[in-house]
């Protein structure tokens, strides 16, 4: 069965620091990958997605992610975080049966 | 398009009561999903459907039932509510074509006491 792992459960950064959140998936076949963000009290918003092509994907709000097939990874990055980036971040993957599987999430806290 | 809509937004149930969480989408998506999100946890798949008349269990189906009689609607039924079902429930839908991108509803916050 497919699984998605996020090893950073809680990350605390200062404003302007660089961010990298890890995501690994276990599915060996063709995979679609996503990063979602959930701001406090709100529902999920799509940050970026990878289907095929260029493994470096750019999303909204200055986020990007790199798909590394050999490492089964899809890490999320941002060069300089802002206080408004405080949120929970979820990595997700779609299996061949199209059931979207989520990681456990990473809570990001940005201190001003 | 309204996207994915869920009702109610909040609900408090007593142990043993039953209720149905409603989910509807107007994007003609063939795939629909129900997830639950517990505090500090990720989203766990309860049930999903790949089309009208077809449903399948996800990771945490116990205590829930679903039906998919139309493309638009995918209700989730709790028959005998238990405190362990206190959670936020999200419905989502997607299209099975190239570049599938799931859309999420705003969630239903359920408390069972």
Coordinates of N, CA and C in Angstrom, one line a residue:
Chain A
X1 N 0.8 -1.2 0.0 CA 0.0 0.0 0.0 C 0.9 1.2 0.0
X2 N 0.4 2.3 -0.7 CA 1.1 3.5 -0.7 C 1.1 4.2 0.6
X3 N 2.3 4.8 0.9 CA 2.3 5.7 2.1 C 3.1 6.9 1.8
X4 N 2.8 8.0 2.5 CA 3.6 9.2 2.4 C 4.1 9.6 3.8
X5 N 5.4 9.9 3.9 CA 6.0 10.2 5.1 C 6.5 11.6 5.2
X6 N 6.2 12.3 6.2 CA 6.8 13.6 6.5 C 7.5 13.5 7.9
X7 N 8.8 13.7 7.8 CA 9.6 13.4 9.0 C 9.7 14.6 10.0
X8 N 9.5 15.8 9.4 CA 9.6 17.0 10.3 C 8.1 17.2 10.8
X9 N 7.9 17.0 12.1 CA 6.6 17.2 12.6 C 6.3 18.7 13.0
X10 N 7.4 19.3 13.5 CA 7.2 20.7 13.9 C 8.5 21.4 13.7
X11 N 8.4 22.5 12.9 CA 9.6 23.3 12.5 C 9.4 24.7 13.0
X12 N 10.4 25.3 13.6 CA 10.3 26.7 14.0 C 11.5 27.4 13.4
X13 N 11.1 28.5 12.7 CA 12.1 29.3 11.9 C 11.9 30.8 12.2
X14 N 13.0 31.5 12.1 CA 12.8 33.0 12.1 C 12.5 33.5 10.7
X15 N 11.9 34.6 10.7 CA 11.6 35.3 9.4 C 12.9 35.4 8.6
X16 N 12.8 35.2 7.3 CA 13.9 35.3 6.3 C 14.8 34.0 6.3
X17 N 14.5 33.1 7.2 CA 15.3 31.8 7.1 C 14.8 31.0 5.9
X18 N 15.6 30.1 5.5 CA 15.2 29.2 4.4 C 14.5 28.0 4.9
X19 N 13.6 27.5 4.1 CA 12.8 26.3 4.5 C 13.0 25.2 3.6
X20 N 13.1 24.0 4.2 CA 13.0 22.7 3.4 C 12.2 21.7 4.3
X21 N 11.1 21.2 3.8 CA 10.3 20.2 4.4 C 10.4 18.9 3.6
X22 N 10.7 17.9 4.3 CA 10.9 16.6 3.7 C 9.6 15.8 3.4
X23 N 9.5 15.1 2.3 CA 8.4 14.3 2.0 C 8.9 13.1 1.2
X24 N 8.6 11.9 1.6 CA 8.9 10.7 0.9 C 7.7 9.8 0.7
X25 N 7.6 9.2 -0.4 CA 6.5 8.3 -0.7 C 7.0 6.9 -1.0
X26 N 6.1 6.0 -0.9 CA 6.6 4.6 -1.1 C 6.1 4.0 -2.4
X27 N 5.3 4.6 -3.1 CA 4.7 4.0 -4.3 C 5.7 4.0 -5.4
X28 N 5.8 2.8 -6.1 CA 6.9 2.6 -7.1 C 6.5 3.0 -8.5
X29 N 5.2 3.1 -8.7 CA 4.8 3.4 -10.1 C 4.7 4.8 -10.4
X30 N 3.9 5.1 -11.4 CA 3.7 6.5 -11.8 C 3.0 7.2 -10.6
X31 N 3.4 8.4 -10.3 CA 2.9 9.1 -9.1 C 2.6 10.5 -9.4
X32 N 1.6 11.0 -8.9 CA 1.3 12.5 -8.9 C 1.5 13.0 -7.4
X33 N 2.2 14.1 -7.3 CA 2.5 14.5 -6.0 C 2.0 15.9 -5.7
X34 N 1.7 16.2 -4.5 CA 1.1 17.5 -4.2 C 1.6 18.0 -2.8
X35 N 1.7 19.3 -2.7 CA 1.8 19.9 -1.4 C 0.6 20.9 -1.1
X36 N 0.0 20.7 0.1 CA -1.1 21.5 0.5 C -0.7 22.3 1.7
X37 N -1.3 23.4 1.9 CA -1.1 24.2 3.1 C -2.4 24.4 3.8
X38 N -2.4 24.4 5.1 CA -3.6 24.7 5.9 C -3.3 25.7 6.9
X39 N -3.8 26.9 6.7 CA -3.7 28.0 7.6 C -4.6 27.8 8.8
X40 N -4.3 28.3 10.0 CA -5.2 28.1 11.1 C -6.6 28.4 10.9
X41 N -7.5 27.4 11.1 CA -8.9 27.6 11.0 C -9.4 27.6 9.6
X42 N -8.6 27.2 8.6 CA -9.0 27.2 7.2 C -8.8 25.8 6.7
X43 N -9.4 25.6 5.5 CA -9.3 24.3 4.9 C -8.0 24.3 3.9
X44 N -7.8 23.1 3.4 CA -6.6 22.9 2.6 C -6.6 23.7 1.3
X45 N -5.4 24.3 1.0 CA -5.1 24.9 -0.3 C -4.0 24.3 -1.0
X46 N -4.1 24.2 -2.3 CA -3.0 23.5 -3.0 C -1.9 24.6 -3.2
X47 N -0.7 24.2 -2.8 CA 0.5 25.0 -3.0 C 1.1 24.7 -4.4
X48 N 1.3 23.4 -4.7 CA 1.9 23.1 -6.0 C 1.7 21.6 -6.2
X49 N 2.0 21.2 -7.5 CA 1.7 19.8 -7.9 C 2.8 19.4 -8.9
X50 N 3.0 18.1 -8.9 CA 3.9 17.5 -9.9 C 3.2 16.3 -10.6
X51 N 3.1 16.4 -11.9 CA 2.5 15.3 -12.6 C 3.6 14.6 -13.5
X52 N 4.3 15.4 -14.2 CA 5.4 14.9 -15.1 C 6.2 16.0 -15.6
X53 N 7.3 15.7 -16.3 CA 8.1 16.8 -16.8 C 9.2 17.3 -15.9
X54 N 9.4 18.6 -15.9 CA 10.5 19.2 -15.1 C 10.3 18.9 -13.6
X55 N 11.3 18.2 -13.0 CA 11.2 17.8 -11.6 C 11.1 19.0 -10.6
X56 N 11.5 20.1 -11.1 CA 11.5 21.3 -10.2 C 10.2 22.0 -10.4
X57 N 9.3 22.0 -9.5 CA 8.0 22.6 -9.6 C 7.9 23.9 -8.8
X58 N 7.4 24.9 -9.4 CA 7.1 26.2 -8.7 C 5.7 26.3 -8.4
X59 N 5.4 26.8 -7.2 CA 4.0 26.9 -6.8 C 3.7 28.4 -6.4
X60 N 2.6 28.5 -5.7 CA 2.2 29.9 -5.2 C 3.0 30.3 -4.0
X61 N 3.0 31.6 -3.8 CA 3.6 32.2 -2.6 C 5.1 31.9 -2.5
X62 N 5.8 31.7 -3.6 CA 7.2 31.6 -3.6 C 7.7 30.2 -3.2
X63 N 6.8 29.2 -3.1 CA 7.2 27.8 -2.8 C 7.6 27.1 -4.0
X64 N 8.5 26.1 -3.9 CA 8.9 25.2 -4.9 C 9.1 23.8 -4.3
X65 N 9.1 22.8 -5.2 CA 9.4 21.5 -4.7 C 10.2 20.8 -5.8
X66 N 11.0 19.8 -5.4 CA 11.8 19.1 -6.3 C 11.5 17.6 -6.2
X67 N 11.1 17.0 -7.3 CA 10.8 15.6 -7.4 C 12.1 14.8 -7.7
X68 N 12.5 14.0 -6.8 CA 13.7 13.1 -7.1 C 13.3 11.7 -7.0
X69 N 13.1 11.1 -8.2 CA 12.6 9.8 -8.4 C 13.4 8.8 -7.7
X70 N 14.7 8.9 -7.8 CA 15.6 7.9 -7.2 C 15.6 7.8 -5.7
X71 N 15.1 8.9 -5.1 CA 15.0 9.0 -3.6 C 13.6 8.9 -3.2
X72 N 12.6 8.8 -4.1 CA 11.2 8.8 -3.7 C 10.9 10.0 -2.9
X73 N 11.4 11.1 -3.3 CA 11.2 12.3 -2.4 C 10.6 13.5 -3.2
X74 N 9.9 14.4 -2.5 CA 9.3 15.5 -3.1 C 9.3 16.6 -2.0
X75 N 10.5 17.2 -1.8 CA 10.7 18.1 -0.7 C 10.2 19.5 -1.1
X76 N 9.7 20.2 -0.1 CA 9.2 21.5 -0.3 C 10.2 22.5 0.2
X77 N 10.4 23.6 -0.6 CA 11.4 24.6 -0.2 C 10.9 26.0 -0.4
X78 N 11.4 26.9 0.4 CA 11.2 28.3 0.2 C 12.4 29.1 0.6
X79 N 13.0 30.0 -0.2 CA 14.3 30.6 0.2 C 14.2 31.5 1.4
X80 N 13.1 32.2 1.6 CA 13.0 33.1 2.7 C 11.5 33.1 3.2
X81 N 11.3 32.6 4.4 CA 9.9 32.5 4.9 C 9.5 33.8 5.6
X82 N 8.2 33.9 5.6 CA 7.6 35.1 6.3 C 6.7 34.6 7.4
X83 N 6.4 35.5 8.3 CA 5.5 35.2 9.4 C 4.2 34.6 8.9
X84 N 3.7 35.1 7.8 CA 2.4 34.7 7.2 C 2.5 33.2 6.7
X85 N 3.7 32.6 6.7 CA 3.8 31.2 6.2 C 3.5 30.3 7.4
X86 N 3.3 30.8 8.5 CA 2.9 29.9 9.7 C 1.7 29.1 9.3
X87 N 1.8 27.8 9.3 CA 0.7 27.0 8.9 C 1.1 25.5 9.0
X88 N 0.2 24.7 8.6 CA 0.5 23.2 8.6 C 0.6 22.8 7.1
X89 N 1.6 22.1 6.8 CA 1.9 21.7 5.4 C 1.8 20.2 5.2
X90 N 1.1 19.8 4.2 CA 0.8 18.4 4.0 C 1.3 18.0 2.6
X91 N 2.1 16.9 2.6 CA 2.5 16.3 1.3 C 1.4 15.2 1.0
X92 N 1.1 15.0 -0.3 CA 0.2 14.0 -0.7 C 0.5 13.4 -2.0
X93 N 0.1 12.2 -2.2 CA 0.3 11.5 -3.4 C -0.9 10.7 -3.9
X94 N -1.0 10.6 -5.2 CA -2.1 9.8 -5.7 C -1.7 8.5 -6.2
X95 N -2.4 7.4 -5.8 CA -2.0 6.1 -6.2 C -2.7 5.8 -7.6
X96 N -2.4 4.6 -8.1 CA -3.0 4.2 -9.3 C -4.5 4.1 -9.2
X97 N -5.1 3.9 -8.0 CA -6.5 3.9 -7.8 C -7.1 5.3 -7.5
X98 N -6.2 6.3 -7.6 CA -6.6 7.7 -7.5 C -7.2 8.0 -6.1
X99 N -6.7 7.3 -5.1 CA -7.1 7.7 -3.7 C -5.9 8.5 -3.1
X100 N -6.2 9.8 -2.9 CA -5.1 10.7 -2.5 C -4.7 10.4 -1.1
X101 N -3.4 10.1 -0.9 CA -2.9 9.7 0.4 C -2.0 10.9 1.0
X102 N -2.3 11.2 2.2 CA -1.6 12.3 2.9 C -0.5 11.9 3.8
X103 N 0.5 12.7 4.0 CA 1.5 12.5 5.1 C 0.8 13.1 6.3
X104 N 1.5 13.0 7.4 CA 1.0 13.4 8.7 C 1.0 14.9 9.0
X105 N 1.8 15.6 8.1 CA 1.8 17.0 8.2 C 3.0 17.5 8.9
X106 N 3.4 18.7 8.6 CA 4.5 19.5 9.3 C 3.9 20.8 9.7
X107 N 4.0 21.1 11.0 CA 3.6 22.3 11.5 C 4.8 23.3 11.5
X108 N 4.6 24.4 10.7 CA 5.6 25.4 10.6 C 5.3 26.6 11.4
X109 N 6.2 27.0 12.2 CA 6.0 28.2 13.0 C 7.1 29.2 12.7
X110 N 6.7 30.4 12.2 CA 7.7 31.4 11.8 C 7.6 32.5 12.8
X111 N 8.8 32.8 13.4 CA 8.8 33.8 14.5 C 9.3 35.1 13.9
X112 N 8.6 36.2 14.2 CA 9.0 37.5 13.6 C 10.3 38.0 14.2
Chain B
X1 N -19.0 28.1 -10.6 CA -19.0 26.9 -9.9 C -18.9 27.0 -8.4
X2 N -19.7 26.3 -7.6 CA -19.5 26.3 -6.2 C -18.4 25.5 -5.7
X3 N -17.9 24.6 -6.5 CA -16.8 23.7 -6.1 C -17.4 22.5 -5.3
X4 N -16.7 22.2 -4.2 CA -17.1 21.2 -3.3 C -17.8 21.8 -2.1
X5 N -19.0 21.5 -1.8 CA -19.7 22.0 -0.7 C -20.0 20.9 0.3
X6 N -19.9 21.3 1.6 CA -20.2 20.4 2.7 C -21.2 21.0 3.7
X7 N -22.1 20.2 4.2 CA -23.0 20.6 5.2 C -23.2 19.5 6.2
X8 N -23.3 19.8 7.5 CA -23.2 21.1 8.1 C -21.7 21.5 8.3
X9 N -21.5 22.7 8.8 CA -20.1 23.1 9.1 C -19.7 22.6 10.5
X10 N -20.7 22.6 11.4 CA -20.4 22.2 12.8 C -21.6 21.3 13.2
X11 N -21.2 20.3 14.1 CA -22.3 19.5 14.6 C -21.8 18.8 15.9
X12 N -22.7 18.8 16.9 CA -22.4 18.1 18.2 C -23.4 16.9 18.2
X13 N -22.9 15.7 18.4 CA -23.7 14.5 18.6 C -23.6 13.9 19.9
X14 N -24.6 13.2 20.4 CA -24.4 12.4 21.6 C -24.0 11.0 21.1
X15 N -23.4 10.3 22.0 CA -23.0 8.9 21.8 C -24.2 8.1 21.4
X16 N -24.0 7.3 20.3 CA -25.1 6.5 19.8 C -26.0 7.1 18.8
X17 N -26.0 8.4 18.6 CA -26.8 9.1 17.6 C -26.2 8.8 16.2
X18 N -27.0 9.1 15.3 CA -26.6 8.9 13.9 C -26.8 10.2 13.1
X19 N -26.0 10.4 12.1 CA -26.1 11.5 11.2 C -25.5 11.3 9.9
X20 N -25.8 12.2 9.0 CA -25.2 12.1 7.6 C -24.6 13.4 7.3
X21 N -23.3 13.3 6.9 CA -22.6 14.5 6.4 C -22.8 14.6 4.9
X22 N -23.2 15.7 4.5 CA -23.4 15.9 3.1 C -22.2 16.5 2.3
X23 N -22.0 16.0 1.1 CA -21.0 16.5 0.2 C -21.5 16.6 -1.2
X24 N -21.3 17.7 -1.8 CA -21.7 17.8 -3.2 C -20.7 18.6 -4.0
X25 N -20.6 18.2 -5.3 CA -19.6 19.0 -6.2 C -20.3 19.2 -7.5
X26 N -20.0 20.3 -8.1 CA -20.7 20.7 -9.4 C -19.6 20.8 -10.5
X27 N -18.5 20.1 -10.4 CA -17.5 20.1 -11.4 C -17.5 18.9 -12.3
X28 N -18.5 18.0 -12.1 CA -18.6 16.8 -12.9 C -17.4 15.9 -12.7
X29 N -16.8 16.0 -11.4 CA -15.7 15.1 -11.1 C -16.2 13.7 -10.9
X30 N -15.5 12.7 -11.4 CA -15.9 11.3 -11.1 C -15.4 10.7 -9.8
X31 N -14.3 11.2 -9.3 CA -13.7 10.7 -8.1 C -14.1 11.6 -6.9
X32 N -14.6 11.0 -5.8 CA -14.9 11.7 -4.6 C -14.3 10.9 -3.4
X33 N -14.0 11.7 -2.4 CA -13.3 11.1 -1.2 C -13.9 11.7 0.1
X34 N -13.8 10.9 1.1 CA -14.0 11.5 2.5 C -12.8 11.2 3.3
X35 N -12.3 12.3 4.0 CA -11.2 12.2 4.9 C -11.6 12.7 6.3
X36 N -10.9 12.2 7.3 CA -11.0 12.8 8.6 C -9.6 13.3 9.0
X37 N -9.6 14.4 9.8 CA -8.4 15.0 10.3 C -8.5 15.2 11.7
X38 N -7.7 14.5 12.5 CA -7.7 14.6 13.9 C -6.6 15.6 14.3
X39 N -6.7 16.2 15.5 CA -5.8 17.3 15.9 C -4.3 16.9 15.8
X40 N -3.5 17.6 15.1 CA -2.1 17.3 15.0 C -1.8 16.2 14.1
X41 N -2.8 15.7 13.3 CA -2.6 14.6 12.5 C -2.8 14.9 11.0
X42 N -2.4 14.0 10.1 CA -2.7 14.2 8.7 C -4.1 13.8 8.4
X43 N -4.5 13.8 7.2 CA -5.8 13.3 6.7 C -5.8 11.8 6.5
X44 N -6.8 11.2 7.0 CA -6.9 9.8 6.8 C -8.1 9.5 5.9
X45 N -7.9 8.7 4.9 CA -9.0 8.4 4.0 C -10.0 7.4 4.6
X46 N -11.3 7.8 4.6 CA -12.3 6.9 5.1 C -12.9 6.1 4.0
X47 N -13.5 6.7 3.0 CA -14.1 6.0 1.9 C -13.8 6.9 0.6
X48 N -13.8 6.2 -0.5 CA -13.8 7.0 -1.7 C -14.6 6.3 -2.8
X49 N -14.8 7.1 -3.9 CA -15.7 6.6 -5.0 C -15.1 7.0 -6.3
X50 N -15.0 6.1 -7.2 CA -14.5 6.4 -8.5 C -15.6 6.7 -9.6
X51 N -16.8 6.6 -9.1 CA -17.9 6.9 -10.0 C -19.2 6.6 -9.3
X52 N -20.3 7.0 -9.9 CA -21.7 6.7 -9.4 C -21.8 5.2 -9.3
X53 N -22.3 4.8 -8.1 CA -22.5 3.4 -7.9 C -21.3 2.6 -7.4
X54 N -20.2 3.2 -7.3 CA -18.9 2.5 -7.0 C -18.3 3.2 -5.8
X55 N -18.1 2.4 -4.7 CA -17.4 2.9 -3.5 C -16.4 1.9 -3.0
X56 N -15.4 2.4 -2.3 CA -14.4 1.5 -1.8 C -13.9 2.1 -0.4
X57 N -13.5 1.1 0.4 CA -13.0 1.5 1.7 C -11.6 2.2 1.6
X58 N -11.4 3.1 2.5 CA -10.0 3.7 2.6 C -9.3 3.1 3.8
X59 N -8.6 3.9 4.5 CA -7.7 3.5 5.6 C -8.5 3.3 6.9
X60 N -9.5 4.1 7.1 CA -10.3 4.1 8.4 C -11.8 4.0 8.2
X61 N -12.3 3.0 7.6 CA -13.7 3.0 7.2 C -14.7 2.6 8.4
X62 N -14.2 2.0 9.5 CA -15.0 1.4 10.5 C -15.9 2.5 11.1
X63 N -17.2 2.2 11.2 CA -18.1 3.2 11.9 C -18.8 4.1 10.9
X64 N -18.4 4.0 9.6 CA -19.0 4.8 8.6 C -19.5 4.0 7.4
X65 N -20.5 4.7 6.7 CA -21.0 4.1 5.4 C -21.1 5.3 4.4
X66 N -21.0 4.9 3.2 CA -21.2 5.9 2.1 C -22.1 5.3 1.0
X67 N -22.6 6.2 0.2 CA -23.3 5.8 -1.0 C -23.0 6.8 -2.1
X68 N -23.1 6.4 -3.3 CA -22.9 7.4 -4.4 C -23.9 7.1 -5.5
X69 N -25.0 7.6 -5.4 CA -26.1 7.4 -6.3 C -26.0 8.3 -7.5
X70 N -25.4 9.5 -7.3 CA -25.2 10.4 -8.4 C -23.8 10.8 -8.5
X71 N -23.4 11.4 -9.6 CA -22.0 11.9 -9.7 C -21.8 13.1 -8.8
X72 N -22.8 13.9 -8.5 CA -22.6 15.1 -7.7 C -22.5 14.9 -6.2
X73 N -23.2 13.8 -5.7 CA -23.3 13.7 -4.2 C -22.6 12.5 -3.6
X74 N -22.0 12.7 -2.5 CA -21.3 11.6 -1.8 C -21.5 11.7 -0.3
X75 N -22.6 11.4 0.2 CA -22.9 11.5 1.7 C -22.1 10.5 2.5
X76 N -21.8 10.9 3.7 CA -21.1 10.0 4.7 C -22.0 9.8 5.8
X77 N -22.3 8.6 6.2 CA -23.2 8.2 7.2 C -22.5 7.7 8.5
X78 N -22.8 8.2 9.6 CA -22.3 7.7 10.9 C -23.6 7.1 11.6
X79 N -23.5 5.8 11.8 CA -24.7 5.1 12.4 C -24.8 5.2 13.9
X80 N -23.8 4.9 14.6 CA -23.7 4.9 16.0 C -22.5 5.7 16.5
X81 N -22.7 7.0 16.7 CA -21.6 7.9 16.9 C -20.9 7.5 18.2
X82 N -19.6 7.6 18.1 CA -18.7 7.3 19.2 C -17.7 8.5 19.4
X83 N -17.2 8.7 20.6 CA -16.3 9.8 20.9 C -15.0 9.8 19.9
X84 N -14.6 8.6 19.5 CA -13.5 8.4 18.7 C -13.7 9.0 17.3
X85 N -15.0 9.3 17.0 CA -15.3 9.9 15.7 C -15.3 11.5 15.7
X86 N -15.0 12.0 16.9 CA -14.8 13.5 17.0 C -13.6 13.8 16.1
X87 N -13.9 14.7 15.1 CA -12.8 15.0 14.1 C -13.4 16.1 13.2
X88 N -12.5 16.5 12.3 CA -12.9 17.4 11.2 C -13.0 16.5 10.0
X89 N -14.1 16.6 9.3 CA -14.3 15.7 8.1 C -14.2 16.6 6.8
X90 N -13.4 16.1 5.9 CA -13.2 16.8 4.6 C -13.7 15.9 3.5
X91 N -14.4 16.5 2.6 CA -14.8 15.9 1.4 C -14.0 16.5 0.2
X92 N -13.6 15.6 -0.7 CA -12.8 16.1 -1.8 C -13.3 15.4 -3.1
X93 N -13.0 16.1 -4.2 CA -13.4 15.5 -5.5 C -12.2 15.7 -6.5
X94 N -12.2 14.9 -7.5 CA -11.2 15.0 -8.6 C -11.6 14.4 -9.8
X95 N -10.9 14.6 -10.9 CA -11.2 14.1 -12.2 C -10.1 13.1 -12.5
X96 N -10.5 12.0 -13.2 CA -9.5 10.9 -13.4 C -8.7 11.1 -14.6
X97 N -8.9 12.2 -15.3 CA -8.1 12.5 -16.5 C -6.7 12.9 -16.1
X98 N -5.9 13.3 -17.2 CA -4.5 13.7 -17.0 C -4.4 15.0 -16.1
X99 N -3.5 14.9 -15.2 CA -3.3 16.1 -14.3 C -4.4 16.3 -13.3
X100 N -4.8 15.2 -12.7 CA -5.8 15.3 -11.7 C -5.4 16.2 -10.5
X101 N -6.3 17.0 -10.1 CA -6.0 18.0 -9.0 C -7.2 18.0 -8.1
X102 N -7.2 17.4 -7.0 CA -8.3 17.3 -6.1 C -8.7 18.7 -5.5
X103 N -10.0 18.9 -5.4 CA -10.6 20.0 -4.8 C -11.2 19.6 -3.5
X104 N -11.0 20.5 -2.4 CA -11.5 20.1 -1.1 C -12.7 21.0 -0.7
X105 N -13.6 20.4 0.1 CA -14.6 21.2 0.7 C -14.1 21.9 2.0
X106 N -14.9 22.8 2.6 CA -14.4 23.5 3.8 C -14.3 22.7 5.1
X107 N -14.9 21.5 5.1 CA -14.8 20.7 6.3 C -16.1 20.8 7.1
X108 N -16.3 19.7 7.9 CA -17.3 19.6 8.9 C -16.7 19.3 10.2
X109 N -16.9 20.1 11.2 CA -16.3 19.8 12.5 C -17.3 19.1 13.4
X110 N -17.1 17.9 13.7 CA -18.0 17.0 14.5 C -17.5 16.7 15.8
X111 N -18.3 16.9 16.8 CA -17.9 16.5 18.2 C -19.0 15.5 18.7
X112 N -18.5 14.4 19.3 CA -19.3 13.4 19.8 C -19.1 13.4 21.3
X113 N -20.1 13.6 22.1 CA -20.0 13.6 23.6 C -20.9 12.7 24.3

